[in-house]
Amino acid sequence: MTTATTARPAPAPAWARRAAHAIALCAVPSGLWRIAMASGVYVGYSDQVLRDVFDIPGWGIAYVVGLSVLAELAALFPLLLVSDRWRPRHPRVLASLAWTASGVLVLGAVWQLAVALTVESQTYMSSGTAHTVWGFVFAPLFAIPALMTAVTWSYAKRHRARGQA
């Protein structure tokens, strides 16, 4: 006879697995765009803007590349919520962390949308084409809050059912 603490939760549904993988993929285009910017590829900013605003070349390269790596690592977190191989010791703590991350992502998306629509953020781009490319590259990030909330809901539901068994 197994107890509620040793029983395995139900496996994550296929839609939750796909959503968790989609989160990791949503972060890739913007990360590649930032790395291209740090590498000197023209992404729509003049050399003066890169120097004055982003400090590229300079420490800004490390910041931009580090931000890309950190964002991708964070985007891999939802894979833990759908993994059948990894069992956390305290699944409710992980669920609370995931709900917090979902809330922060929603607030961050609203904030980024407000920044993107301000006049100042648009004046740094040299052309309309570059701004359009920037929009397409960063647009997938706006799917992450909804996907993360869905994956978190699935995780919490599976582990809540496990605790009641």
Short mmCIF file of C-alpha atoms in Angstrom, two decimals, residues 6 12 14 26 44-45 47 56 58 60 68 71 74-75 108 115-116 121 139 143 154-155 162:
data_model
loop_
_atom_site.label_atom_id
_atom_site.label_comp_id
_atom_site.label_asym_id
_atom_site.label_seq_id
_atom_site.Cartn_x
_atom_site.Cartn_y
_atom_site.Cartn_z
CA THR A 6 5.09 8.23 -2.13
CA ALA A 12 1.39 15.46 -17.49
CA ALA A 14 0.28 15.94 -23.83
CA CYS A 26 9.44 31.13 -27.60
CA GLY A 44 18.31 48.36 -36.62
CA TYR A 45 20.36 50.40 -34.17
CA ASP A 47 26.53 52.54 -34.04
CA ILE A 56 28.31 47.81 -27.31
CA GLY A 58 31.93 47.11 -24.11
CA GLY A 60 27.01 45.61 -22.91
CA SER A 68 19.88 35.76 -23.56
CA ALA A 71 16.18 34.00 -20.40
CA ALA A 74 14.39 30.42 -17.23
CA ALA A 75 12.31 29.27 -20.21
CA GLY A 108 6.26 41.71 -17.19
CA VAL A 115 7.37 50.17 -23.13
CA ALA A 116 7.15 48.92 -26.72
CA SER A 121 11.39 53.08 -27.47
CA ALA A 139 6.32 38.69 -30.25
CA ALA A 143 2.80 33.81 -25.46
CA SER A 154 -1.82 21.41 -14.96
CA TYR A 155 1.01 20.78 -12.50
CA ARG A 162 -2.10 13.33 -5.58
#
